[in-house]
PDB file of C-alpha atoms in Angstrom:
ATOM      1  CA  UNK J   1       6.476-112.414  50.488  1.00  0.00           C
ATOM      2  CA  UNK J   2       9.724-110.559  50.104  1.00  0.00           C
ATOM      3  CA  UNK J   3       9.688-109.325  53.704  1.00  0.00           C
ATOM      4  CA  UNK J   4       8.703-112.777  54.875  1.00  0.00           C
ATOM      5  CA  UNK J   5      11.674-114.338  53.094  1.00  0.00           C
ATOM      6  CA  UNK J   6      13.973-111.791  54.306  1.00  0.00           C
ATOM      7  CA  UNK J   7      12.952-112.186  58.067  1.00  0.00           C
ATOM      8  CA  UNK J   8      13.440-115.980  57.496  1.00  0.00           C
ATOM      9  CA  UNK J   9      17.154-115.336  56.195  1.00  0.00           C
ATOM     10  CA  UNK J  10      17.741-112.827  58.950  1.00  0.00           C
ATOM     11  CA  UNK J  11      16.597-115.426  61.704  1.00  0.00           C
ATOM     12  CA  UNK J  12      18.517-118.245  60.035  1.00  0.00           C
ATOM     13  CA  UNK J  13      21.668-116.016  59.903  1.00  0.00           C
ATOM     14  CA  UNK J  14      21.149-114.985  63.512  1.00  0.00           C
ATOM     15  CA  UNK J  15      20.894-118.725  64.637  1.00  0.00           C
ATOM     16  CA  UNK J  16      24.039-119.737  62.664  1.00  0.00           C
ATOM     17  CA  UNK J  17      26.134-116.757  64.105  1.00  0.00           C
ATOM     18  CA  UNK J  18      24.732-117.624  67.697  1.00  0.00           C
ATOM     19  CA  UNK J  19      25.693-121.268  67.239  1.00  0.00           C
ATOM     20  CA  UNK J  20      29.237-120.659  65.943  1.00  0.00           C
ATOM     21  CA  UNK J  21      29.811-117.986  68.641  1.00  0.00           C
ATOM     22  CA  UNK J  22      28.500-120.523  71.417  1.00  0.00           C
ATOM     23  CA  UNK J  23      31.059-123.277  70.104  1.00  0.00           C
ATOM     24  CA  UNK J  24      33.990-120.654  69.561  1.00  0.00           C
ATOM     25  CA  UNK J  25      33.544-118.909  72.912  1.00  0.00           C
ATOM     26  CA  UNK J  26      31.736-121.436  75.061  1.00  0.00           C
ATOM     27  CA  UNK J  27      33.489-124.746  73.638  1.00  0.00           C
ATOM     28  CA  UNK J  28      32.453-128.114  74.822  1.00  0.00           C
ATOM     29  CA  UNK J  29      33.586-129.521  78.158  1.00  0.00           C
ATOM     30  CA  UNK J  30      33.376-133.150  79.468  1.00  0.00           C
ATOM     31  CA  UNK J  31      34.026-134.519  82.901  1.00  0.00           C
ATOM     32  CA  UNK J  32      37.058-136.606  83.086  1.00  0.00           C
ATOM     33  CA  UNK J  33      38.436-138.698  86.139  1.00  0.00           C
ATOM     34  CA  UNK J  34      42.098-137.881  87.124  1.00  0.00           C
ATOM     35  CA  UNK J  35      42.850-141.535  86.827  1.00  0.00           C
ATOM     36  CA  UNK J  36      41.715-141.354  83.296  1.00  0.00           C
ATOM     37  CA  UNK J  37      43.455-137.651  82.381  1.00  0.00           C
ATOM     38  CA  UNK J  38      46.672-139.172  83.788  1.00  0.00           C
ATOM     39  CA  UNK J  39      46.362-142.302  81.764  1.00  0.00           C
ATOM     40  CA  UNK J  40      45.673-140.007  78.495  1.00  0.00           C
ATOM     41  CA  UNK J  41      48.464-137.966  79.268  1.00  0.00           C
ATOM     42  CA  UNK J  42      50.885-140.659  79.808  1.00  0.00           C
ATOM     43  CA  UNK J  43      49.793-142.382  76.656  1.00  0.00           C
ATOM     44  CA  UNK J  44      50.951-139.243  74.804  1.00  0.00           C
ATOM     45  CA  UNK J  45      54.527-139.300  76.796  1.00  0.00           C
ATOM     46  CA  UNK J  46      53.193-136.242  78.971  1.00  0.00           C
ATOM     47  CA  UNK J  47      52.380-135.319  82.307  1.00  0.00           C
ATOM     48  CA  UNK J  48      49.100-134.531  83.915  1.00  0.00           C
ATOM     49  CA  UNK J  49      48.779-130.800  84.669  1.00  0.00           C
ATOM     50  CA  UNK J  50      46.825-129.904  87.801  1.00  0.00           C
ATOM     51  CA  UNK J  51      45.211-127.044  85.529  1.00  0.00           C
ATOM     52  CA  UNK J  52      43.509-129.644  83.412  1.00  0.00           C
ATOM     53  CA  UNK J  53      45.809-130.302  80.460  1.00  0.00           C
ATOM     54  CA  UNK J  54      48.837-132.294  79.789  1.00  0.00           C
ATOM     55  CA  UNK J  55      52.269-130.666  79.810  1.00  0.00           C
ATOM     56  CA  UNK J  56      55.828-132.102  78.668  1.00  0.00           C
ATOM     57  CA  UNK J  57      58.053-133.132  81.263  1.00  0.00           C
ATOM     58  CA  UNK J  58      61.040-131.372  79.686  1.00  0.00           C
ATOM     59  CA  UNK J  59      59.264-127.841  78.688  1.00  0.00           C
ATOM     60  CA  UNK J  60      61.394-125.084  78.319  1.00  0.00           C
ATOM     61  CA  UNK J  61      60.621-121.238  78.298  1.00  0.00           C
ATOM     62  CA  UNK J  62      61.606-121.082  74.784  1.00  0.00           C
ATOM     63  CA  UNK J  63      58.836-124.171  74.020  1.00  0.00           C
ATOM     64  CA  UNK J  64      56.238-122.180  75.962  1.00  0.00           C
ATOM     65  CA  UNK J  65      56.786-118.881  74.154  1.00  0.00           C
ATOM     66  CA  UNK J  66      56.636-120.884  70.552  1.00  0.00           C
ATOM     67  CA  UNK J  67      53.744-122.568  71.763  1.00  0.00           C
ATOM     68  CA  UNK J  68      51.606-119.402  72.772  1.00  0.00           C
ATOM     69  CA  UNK J  69      52.919-117.800  69.577  1.00  0.00           C
ATOM     70  CA  UNK J  70      51.535-120.962  67.671  1.00  0.00           C
ATOM     71  CA  UNK J  71      48.267-120.842  69.542  1.00  0.00           C
ATOM     72  CA  UNK J  72      47.558-117.187  69.016  1.00  0.00           C
ATOM     73  CA  UNK J  73      48.170-117.640  65.243  1.00  0.00           C
ATOM     74  CA  UNK J  74      46.054-120.706  64.979  1.00  0.00           C
ATOM     75  CA  UNK J  75      43.119-118.663  67.087  1.00  0.00           C
ATOM     76  CA  UNK J  76      43.462-115.850  64.572  1.00  0.00           C
ATOM     77  CA  UNK J  77      43.456-118.251  61.491  1.00  0.00           C
ATOM     78  CA  UNK J  78      40.234-119.707  62.846  1.00  0.00           C
ATOM     79  CA  UNK J  79      38.659-116.297  63.388  1.00  0.00           C
ATOM     80  CA  UNK J  80      39.512-115.157  59.768  1.00  0.00           C
ATOM     81  CA  UNK J  81      38.145-118.474  58.539  1.00  0.00           C
ATOM     82  CA  UNK J  82      34.846-117.982  60.226  1.00  0.00           C
ATOM     83  CA  UNK J  83      34.432-114.317  59.508  1.00  0.00           C
ATOM     84  CA  UNK J  84      35.074-115.278  55.953  1.00  0.00           C
ATOM     85  CA  UNK J  85      32.508-118.307  55.696  1.00  0.00           C
ATOM     86  CA  UNK J  86      30.042-116.129  57.163  1.00  0.00           C
ATOM     87  CA  UNK J  87      30.802-113.341  54.538  1.00  0.00           C
ATOM     88  CA  UNK J  88      30.169-116.017  51.795  1.00  0.00           C
ATOM     89  CA  UNK J  89      26.998-116.838  53.562  1.00  0.00           C
ATOM     90  CA  UNK J  90      25.743-113.472  53.486  1.00  0.00           C
ATOM     91  CA  UNK J  91      26.945-112.752  50.145  1.00  0.00           C
ATOM     92  CA  UNK J  92      24.867-115.835  48.978  1.00  0.00           C
ATOM     93  CA  UNK J  93      21.538-114.554  50.754  1.00  0.00           C
ATOM     94  CA  UNK J  94      22.373-111.015  49.258  1.00  0.00           C
ATOM     95  CA  UNK J  95      22.508-112.728  45.971  1.00  0.00           C
ATOM     96  CA  UNK J  96      19.572-114.945  46.333  1.00  0.00           C
ATOM     97  CA  UNK J  97      17.445-112.020  47.621  1.00  0.00           C
ATOM     98  CA  UNK J  98      18.513-109.579  44.982  1.00  0.00           C
ATOM     99  CA  UNK J  99      15.484-109.921  42.871  1.00  0.00           C
ATOM    100  CA  UNK J 100      17.265-109.410  39.528  1.00  0.00           C
ATOM    101  CA  UNK J 101      18.566-105.967  40.442  1.00  0.00           C
ATOM    102  CA  UNK J 102      21.897-105.798  38.627  1.00  0.00           C
ATOM    103  CA  UNK J 103      23.379-103.645  41.453  1.00  0.00           C
ATOM    104  CA  UNK J 104      22.557-105.777  44.075  1.00  0.00           C
ATOM    105  CA  UNK J 105      23.517-108.988  42.119  1.00  0.00           C
ATOM    106  CA  UNK J 106      26.822-107.480  41.431  1.00  0.00           C
ATOM    107  CA  UNK J 107      27.198-106.156  45.162  1.00  0.00           C
ATOM    108  CA  UNK J 108      26.597-109.751  46.241  1.00  0.00           C
ATOM    109  CA  UNK J 109      28.947-111.377  43.851  1.00  0.00           C
ATOM    110  CA  UNK J 110      31.737-108.894  44.956  1.00  0.00           C
ATOM    111  CA  UNK J 111      31.192-110.037  48.496  1.00  0.00           C
ATOM    112  CA  UNK J 112      31.524-113.442  47.753  1.00  0.00           C
ATOM    113  CA  UNK J 113      34.695-113.028  45.627  1.00  0.00           C
ATOM    114  CA  UNK J 114      36.221-110.853  48.306  1.00  0.00           C
ATOM    115  CA  UNK J 115      35.417-113.154  51.063  1.00  0.00           C
ATOM    116  CA  UNK J 116      36.993-115.857  49.001  1.00  0.00           C
ATOM    117  CA  UNK J 117      39.962-113.922  48.224  1.00  0.00           C
ATOM    118  CA  UNK J 118      40.360-113.021  51.837  1.00  0.00           C
ATOM    119  CA  UNK J 119      40.281-116.584  52.686  1.00  0.00           C
ATOM    120  CA  UNK J 120      42.986-117.669  50.242  1.00  0.00           C
ATOM    121  CA  UNK J 121      45.343-114.886  51.483  1.00  0.00           C
ATOM    122  CA  UNK J 122      44.404-115.873  55.053  1.00  0.00           C
ATOM    123  CA  UNK J 123      45.392-119.415  54.065  1.00  0.00           C
ATOM    124  CA  UNK J 124      48.685-118.188  52.569  1.00  0.00           C
ATOM    125  CA  UNK J 125      49.679-116.166  55.482  1.00  0.00           C
ATOM    126  CA  UNK J 126      49.102-119.125  57.621  1.00  0.00           C
ATOM    127  CA  UNK J 127      51.325-121.164  55.573  1.00  0.00           C
ATOM    128  CA  UNK J 128      54.017-118.335  55.501  1.00  0.00           C
ATOM    129  CA  UNK J 129      53.851-117.762  59.198  1.00  0.00           C
ATOM    130  CA  UNK J 130      54.396-121.191  60.103  1.00  0.00           C
ATOM    131  CA  UNK J 131      57.296-121.723  57.891  1.00  0.00           C
ATOM    132  CA  UNK J 132      58.879-118.428  59.348  1.00  0.00           C
ATOM    133  CA  UNK J 133      57.956-119.838  62.743  1.00  0.00           C
ATOM    134  CA  UNK J 134      59.618-123.009  62.213  1.00  0.00           C
ATOM    135  CA  UNK J 135      62.609-121.894  60.829  1.00  0.00           C
ATOM    136  CA  UNK J 136      63.110-119.135  63.452  1.00  0.00           C
ATOM    137  CA  UNK J 137      62.961-121.481  66.333  1.00  0.00           C
ATOM    138  CA  UNK J 138      65.072-124.473  64.759  1.00  0.00           C
ATOM    139  CA  UNK J 139      68.691-124.373  65.516  1.00  0.00           C
ATOM    140  CA  UNK J 140      70.964-123.517  62.464  1.00  0.00           C
ATOM    141  CA  UNK J 141      72.510-126.666  60.888  1.00  0.00           C
ATOM    142  CA  UNK J 142      75.991-127.460  61.922  1.00  0.00           C
ATOM    143  CA  UNK J 143      77.424-126.796  58.679  1.00  0.00           C
ATOM    144  CA  UNK J 144      76.176-123.450  58.248  1.00  0.00           C
ATOM    145  CA  UNK J 145      78.412-122.724  61.399  1.00  0.00           C
ATOM    146  CA  UNK J 146      81.585-124.243  60.003  1.00  0.00           C
ATOM    147  CA  UNK J 147      81.246-122.547  56.739  1.00  0.00           C
ATOM    148  CA  UNK J 148      80.734-119.019  58.449  1.00  0.00           C
ATOM    149  CA  UNK J 149      83.713-119.651  60.659  1.00  0.00           C
ATOM    150  CA  UNK J 150      85.949-120.705  57.837  1.00  0.00           C
ATOM    151  CA  UNK J 151      84.723-117.546  55.870  1.00  0.00           C
ATOM    152  CA  UNK J 152      85.427-115.345  58.910  1.00  0.00           C
ATOM    153  CA  UNK J 153      88.735-116.641  59.399  1.00  0.00           C
ATOM    154  CA  UNK J 154      89.817-116.689  55.980  1.00  0.00           C
ATOM    155  CA  UNK J 155      89.341-112.971  55.735  1.00  0.00           C
TER     156      UNK J 155
END
């Protein structure tokens, strides 16, 4: 009975991981005609890219670097989120299959708690990184440069 329950749980976990990986790695693709793609890009105020996407007509190298950094941060955040959810599910399975053993119950609870703590830390890290990225890439307000100039000249 317990062995069949464990094998069912392992099969379910394997299917879940396979589906998550196939969506994350493979993605979903759709065939779109060039006219539809061009119309969609124009609706957003962008130009159609021959590579398959939409690009801004006034893209600068700084904007490209910013977008690359933001994309990398977002991908890492998604990976951390998926791992945390998988660990919560895994901890839940361990809790259900603990059969009342206090060591297994506490270990499963710790897995769930640590996964949730990791998820909260990842969310706060995402907020902090987005704030820093926004502040680092935005130009300083003009008042700051006037104040700095006045402070330097008065010395």
